[in-house]
Amino acid sequence: MKAETSEPITWAQRVANLRKALGRRPTLDELMLLVPMHDMTPEERREQAESWARGMRPTGAPRFD
């Protein structure tokens, strides 16, 4: 269930909150439990789109997929 908030928090803030609550670095499994609760902020969406676009640029190297 997603919590209704007036302003979305970033993934970095969400991880920082979990780290503070646990008193240690969260494990990958613990981070994966947060994924369904997270709605990306507009900035995170833009950064992800830019990252995807950079990853799809041709490099001139042969592809093996």
mmCIF file of N, CA and C in Angstrom:
data_model
loop_
_atom_site.group_PDB
_atom_site.id
_atom_site.type_symbol
_atom_site.label_atom_id
_atom_site.label_comp_id
_atom_site.label_asym_id
_atom_site.label_seq_id
_atom_site.Cartn_x
_atom_site.Cartn_y
_atom_site.Cartn_z
ATOM 1 N N MET A 1 0.842 -1.172 0.000
ATOM 2 C CA MET A 1 0.000 0.000 0.000
ATOM 3 C C MET A 1 0.890 1.239 0.000
ATOM 4 N N LYS A 2 0.583 2.161 -0.891
ATOM 5 C CA LYS A 2 1.373 3.378 -0.983
ATOM 6 C C LYS A 2 0.836 4.423 -0.020
ATOM 7 N N ALA A 3 1.744 5.085 0.640
ATOM 8 C CA ALA A 3 1.356 6.155 1.553
ATOM 9 C C ALA A 3 1.080 7.417 0.745
ATOM 10 N N GLU A 4 0.024 8.101 1.079
ATOM 11 C CA GLU A 4 -0.307 9.353 0.411
ATOM 12 C C GLU A 4 0.485 10.482 1.066
ATOM 13 N N THR A 5 1.295 11.145 0.274
ATOM 14 C CA THR A 5 2.055 12.280 0.786
ATOM 15 C C THR A 5 1.802 13.470 -0.115
ATOM 16 N N SER A 6 2.002 14.650 0.404
ATOM 17 C CA SER A 6 1.774 15.849 -0.392
ATOM 18 C C SER A 6 2.893 16.057 -1.409
ATOM 19 N N GLU A 7 4.076 15.635 -1.081
ATOM 20 C CA GLU A 7 5.210 15.801 -1.983
ATOM 21 C C GLU A 7 5.995 14.496 -2.029
ATOM 22 N N PRO A 8 6.255 13.984 -3.248
ATOM 23 C CA PRO A 8 6.993 12.724 -3.335
ATOM 24 C C PRO A 8 8.426 12.884 -2.834
ATOM 25 N N ILE A 9 8.956 11.805 -2.288
ATOM 26 C CA ILE A 9 10.348 11.845 -1.847
ATOM 27 C C ILE A 9 11.196 11.114 -2.873
ATOM 28 N N THR A 10 12.438 11.490 -2.950
ATOM 29 C CA THR A 10 13.339 10.865 -3.916
ATOM 30 C C THR A 10 13.754 9.489 -3.414
ATOM 31 N N TRP A 11 14.304 8.712 -4.336
ATOM 32 C CA TRP A 11 14.804 7.390 -3.960
ATOM 33 C C TRP A 11 15.915 7.529 -2.922
ATOM 34 N N ALA A 12 16.777 8.520 -3.105
ATOM 35 C CA ALA A 12 17.874 8.734 -2.151
ATOM 36 C C ALA A 12 17.329 9.027 -0.756
ATOM 37 N N GLN A 13 16.269 9.823 -0.674
ATOM 38 C CA GLN A 13 15.657 10.114 0.625
ATOM 39 C C GLN A 13 15.034 8.858 1.231
ATOM 40 N N ARG A 14 14.388 8.067 0.378
ATOM 41 C CA ARG A 14 13.750 6.835 0.859
ATOM 42 C C ARG A 14 14.802 5.877 1.426
ATOM 43 N N VAL A 15 15.921 5.737 0.712
ATOM 44 C CA VAL A 15 16.999 4.857 1.179
ATOM 45 C C VAL A 15 17.613 5.408 2.461
ATOM 46 N N ALA A 16 17.801 6.721 2.523
ATOM 47 C CA ALA A 16 18.356 7.339 3.737
ATOM 48 C C ALA A 16 17.442 7.101 4.934
ATOM 49 N N ASN A 17 16.132 7.203 4.725
ATOM 50 C CA ASN A 17 15.184 6.939 5.812
ATOM 51 C C ASN A 17 15.277 5.494 6.290
ATOM 52 N N LEU A 18 15.392 4.558 5.345
ATOM 53 C CA LEU A 18 15.514 3.148 5.721
ATOM 54 C C LEU A 18 16.820 2.908 6.464
ATOM 55 N N ARG A 19 17.893 3.508 5.958
ATOM 56 C CA ARG A 19 19.201 3.349 6.609
ATOM 57 C C ARG A 19 19.154 3.859 8.050
ATOM 58 N N LYS A 20 18.507 4.997 8.247
ATOM 59 C CA LYS A 20 18.380 5.565 9.590
ATOM 60 C C LYS A 20 17.546 4.647 10.487
ATOM 61 N N ALA A 21 16.456 4.114 9.961
ATOM 62 C CA ALA A 21 15.587 3.234 10.749
ATOM 63 C C ALA A 21 16.295 1.935 11.125
ATOM 64 N N LEU A 22 17.101 1.405 10.202
ATOM 65 C CA LEU A 22 17.802 0.144 10.456
ATOM 66 C C LEU A 22 19.073 0.342 11.278
ATOM 67 N N GLY A 23 19.675 1.521 11.174
ATOM 68 C CA GLY A 23 20.945 1.768 11.843
ATOM 69 C C GLY A 23 22.118 1.140 11.116
ATOM 70 N N ARG A 24 21.904 0.822 9.842
ATOM 71 C CA ARG A 24 22.952 0.215 9.005
ATOM 72 C C ARG A 24 22.549 0.378 7.545
ATOM 73 N N ARG A 25 23.450 -0.031 6.657
ATOM 74 C CA ARG A 25 23.121 0.002 5.235
ATOM 75 C C ARG A 25 22.111 -1.094 4.928
ATOM 76 N N PRO A 26 21.059 -0.786 4.177
ATOM 77 C CA PRO A 26 20.088 -1.817 3.826
ATOM 78 C C PRO A 26 20.669 -2.816 2.831
ATOM 79 N N THR A 27 20.176 -4.032 2.909
ATOM 80 C CA THR A 27 20.585 -5.067 1.961
ATOM 81 C C THR A 27 19.818 -4.875 0.656
ATOM 82 N N LEU A 28 20.243 -5.570 -0.381
ATOM 83 C CA LEU A 28 19.540 -5.497 -1.655
ATOM 84 C C LEU A 28 18.103 -5.980 -1.493
ATOM 85 N N ASP A 29 17.898 -7.049 -0.747
ATOM 86 C CA ASP A 29 16.536 -7.554 -0.527
ATOM 87 C C ASP A 29 15.660 -6.501 0.150
ATOM 88 N N GLU A 30 16.213 -5.792 1.116
ATOM 89 C CA GLU A 30 15.449 -4.742 1.804
ATOM 90 C C GLU A 30 15.135 -3.586 0.858
ATOM 91 N N LEU A 31 16.079 -3.247 -0.005
ATOM 92 C CA LEU A 31 15.833 -2.188 -0.981
ATOM 93 C C LEU A 31 14.769 -2.613 -1.987
ATOM 94 N N MET A 32 14.803 -3.874 -2.388
ATOM 95 C CA MET A 32 13.816 -4.363 -3.348
ATOM 96 C C MET A 32 12.402 -4.310 -2.781
ATOM 97 N N LEU A 33 12.269 -4.411 -1.464
ATOM 98 C CA LEU A 33 10.947 -4.301 -0.841
ATOM 99 C C LEU A 33 10.393 -2.880 -0.946
ATOM 100 N N LEU A 34 11.278 -1.898 -1.090
ATOM 101 C CA LEU A 34 10.849 -0.500 -1.210
ATOM 102 C C LEU A 34 10.369 -0.142 -2.614
ATOM 103 N N VAL A 35 10.818 -0.879 -3.600
ATOM 104 C CA VAL A 35 10.544 -0.511 -4.990
ATOM 105 C C VAL A 35 9.048 -0.325 -5.274
ATOM 106 N N PRO A 36 8.173 -1.250 -4.879
ATOM 107 C CA PRO A 36 6.749 -1.048 -5.188
ATOM 108 C C PRO A 36 6.143 0.188 -4.516
ATOM 109 N N MET A 37 6.743 0.656 -3.450
ATOM 110 C CA MET A 37 6.224 1.822 -2.730
ATOM 111 C C MET A 37 6.687 3.137 -3.342
ATOM 112 N N HIS A 38 7.673 3.088 -4.228
ATOM 113 C CA HIS A 38 8.301 4.322 -4.705
ATOM 114 C C HIS A 38 7.681 4.812 -6.005
ATOM 115 N N ASP A 39 7.283 6.066 -6.013
ATOM 116 C CA ASP A 39 6.875 6.764 -7.232
ATOM 117 C C ASP A 39 7.985 7.749 -7.561
ATOM 118 N N MET A 40 8.520 7.630 -8.776
ATOM 119 C CA MET A 40 9.621 8.516 -9.148
ATOM 120 C C MET A 40 9.154 9.965 -9.221
ATOM 121 N N THR A 41 10.039 10.845 -8.800
ATOM 122 C CA THR A 41 9.777 12.275 -8.929
ATOM 123 C C THR A 41 9.995 12.659 -10.394
ATOM 124 N N PRO A 42 9.487 13.805 -10.822
ATOM 125 C CA PRO A 42 9.732 14.240 -12.207
ATOM 126 C C PRO A 42 11.228 14.303 -12.541
ATOM 127 N N GLU A 43 12.041 14.724 -11.581
ATOM 128 C CA GLU A 43 13.486 14.790 -11.816
ATOM 129 C C GLU A 43 14.061 13.389 -12.023
ATOM 130 N N GLU A 44 13.610 12.417 -11.223
ATOM 131 C CA GLU A 44 14.099 11.046 -11.375
ATOM 132 C C GLU A 44 13.677 10.467 -12.722
ATOM 133 N N ARG A 45 12.458 10.771 -13.158
ATOM 134 C CA ARG A 45 11.999 10.295 -14.472
ATOM 135 C C ARG A 45 12.869 10.870 -15.588
ATOM 136 N N ARG A 46 13.156 12.170 -15.496
ATOM 137 C CA ARG A 46 13.988 12.819 -16.513
ATOM 138 C C ARG A 46 15.392 12.212 -16.527
ATOM 139 N N GLU A 47 15.979 12.024 -15.348
ATOM 140 C CA GLU A 47 17.317 11.434 -15.273
ATOM 141 C C GLU A 47 17.320 10.012 -15.816
ATOM 142 N N GLN A 48 16.267 9.238 -15.523
ATOM 143 C CA GLN A 48 16.204 7.874 -16.031
ATOM 144 C C GLN A 48 16.079 7.875 -17.554
ATOM 145 N N ALA A 49 15.271 8.781 -18.097
ATOM 146 C CA ALA A 49 15.122 8.872 -19.551
ATOM 147 C C ALA A 49 16.449 9.243 -20.214
ATOM 148 N N GLU A 50 17.164 10.185 -19.617
ATOM 149 C CA GLU A 50 18.467 10.579 -20.166
ATOM 150 C C GLU A 50 19.458 9.426 -20.093
ATOM 151 N N SER A 51 19.438 8.681 -19.001
ATOM 152 C CA SER A 51 20.330 7.538 -18.846
ATOM 153 C C SER A 51 20.012 6.470 -19.890
ATOM 154 N N TRP A 52 18.726 6.219 -20.093
ATOM 155 C CA TRP A 52 18.316 5.224 -21.078
ATOM 156 C C TRP A 52 18.765 5.656 -22.470
ATOM 157 N N ALA A 53 18.584 6.942 -22.780
ATOM 158 C CA ALA A 53 18.987 7.448 -24.094
ATOM 159 C C ALA A 53 20.497 7.310 -24.292
ATOM 160 N N ARG A 54 21.281 7.613 -23.252
ATOM 161 C CA ARG A 54 22.744 7.450 -23.359
ATOM 162 C C ARG A 54 23.100 5.985 -23.586
ATOM 163 N N GLY A 55 22.415 5.095 -22.896
ATOM 164 C CA GLY A 55 22.703 3.668 -23.036
ATOM 165 C C GLY A 55 22.335 3.115 -24.402
ATOM 166 N N MET A 56 21.410 3.760 -25.091
ATOM 167 C CA MET A 56 20.968 3.277 -26.399
ATOM 168 C C MET A 56 21.753 3.893 -27.556
ATOM 169 N N ARG A 57 22.659 4.833 -27.257
ATOM 170 C CA ARG A 57 23.462 5.436 -28.326
ATOM 171 C C ARG A 57 24.359 4.384 -28.955
ATOM 172 N N PRO A 58 24.480 4.428 -30.263
ATOM 173 C CA PRO A 58 25.402 3.488 -30.901
ATOM 174 C C PRO A 58 26.850 3.811 -30.525
ATOM 175 N N THR A 59 27.614 2.779 -30.276
ATOM 176 C CA THR A 59 29.012 2.981 -29.883
ATOM 177 C C THR A 59 29.978 2.624 -30.997
ATOM 178 N N GLY A 60 29.463 2.008 -32.047
ATOM 179 C CA GLY A 60 30.339 1.565 -33.113
ATOM 180 C C GLY A 60 30.866 0.165 -32.865
ATOM 181 N N ALA A 61 30.680 -0.338 -31.656
ATOM 182 C CA ALA A 61 31.116 -1.694 -31.330
ATOM 183 C C ALA A 61 30.028 -2.678 -31.764
ATOM 184 N N PRO A 62 30.420 -3.883 -32.147
ATOM 185 C CA PRO A 62 29.404 -4.866 -32.544
ATOM 186 C C PRO A 62 28.522 -5.264 -31.359
ATOM 187 N N ARG A 63 27.266 -5.551 -31.659
ATOM 188 C CA ARG A 63 26.326 -6.000 -30.624
ATOM 189 C C ARG A 63 26.186 -7.509 -30.721
ATOM 190 N N PHE A 64 26.069 -8.143 -29.595
ATOM 191 C CA PHE A 64 25.963 -9.598 -29.563
ATOM 192 C C PHE A 64 24.640 -10.059 -28.969
ATOM 193 N N ASP A 65 23.623 -9.199 -29.043
ATOM 194 C CA ASP A 65 22.319 -9.612 -28.533
ATOM 195 C C ASP A 65 21.460 -9.956 -29.696
#
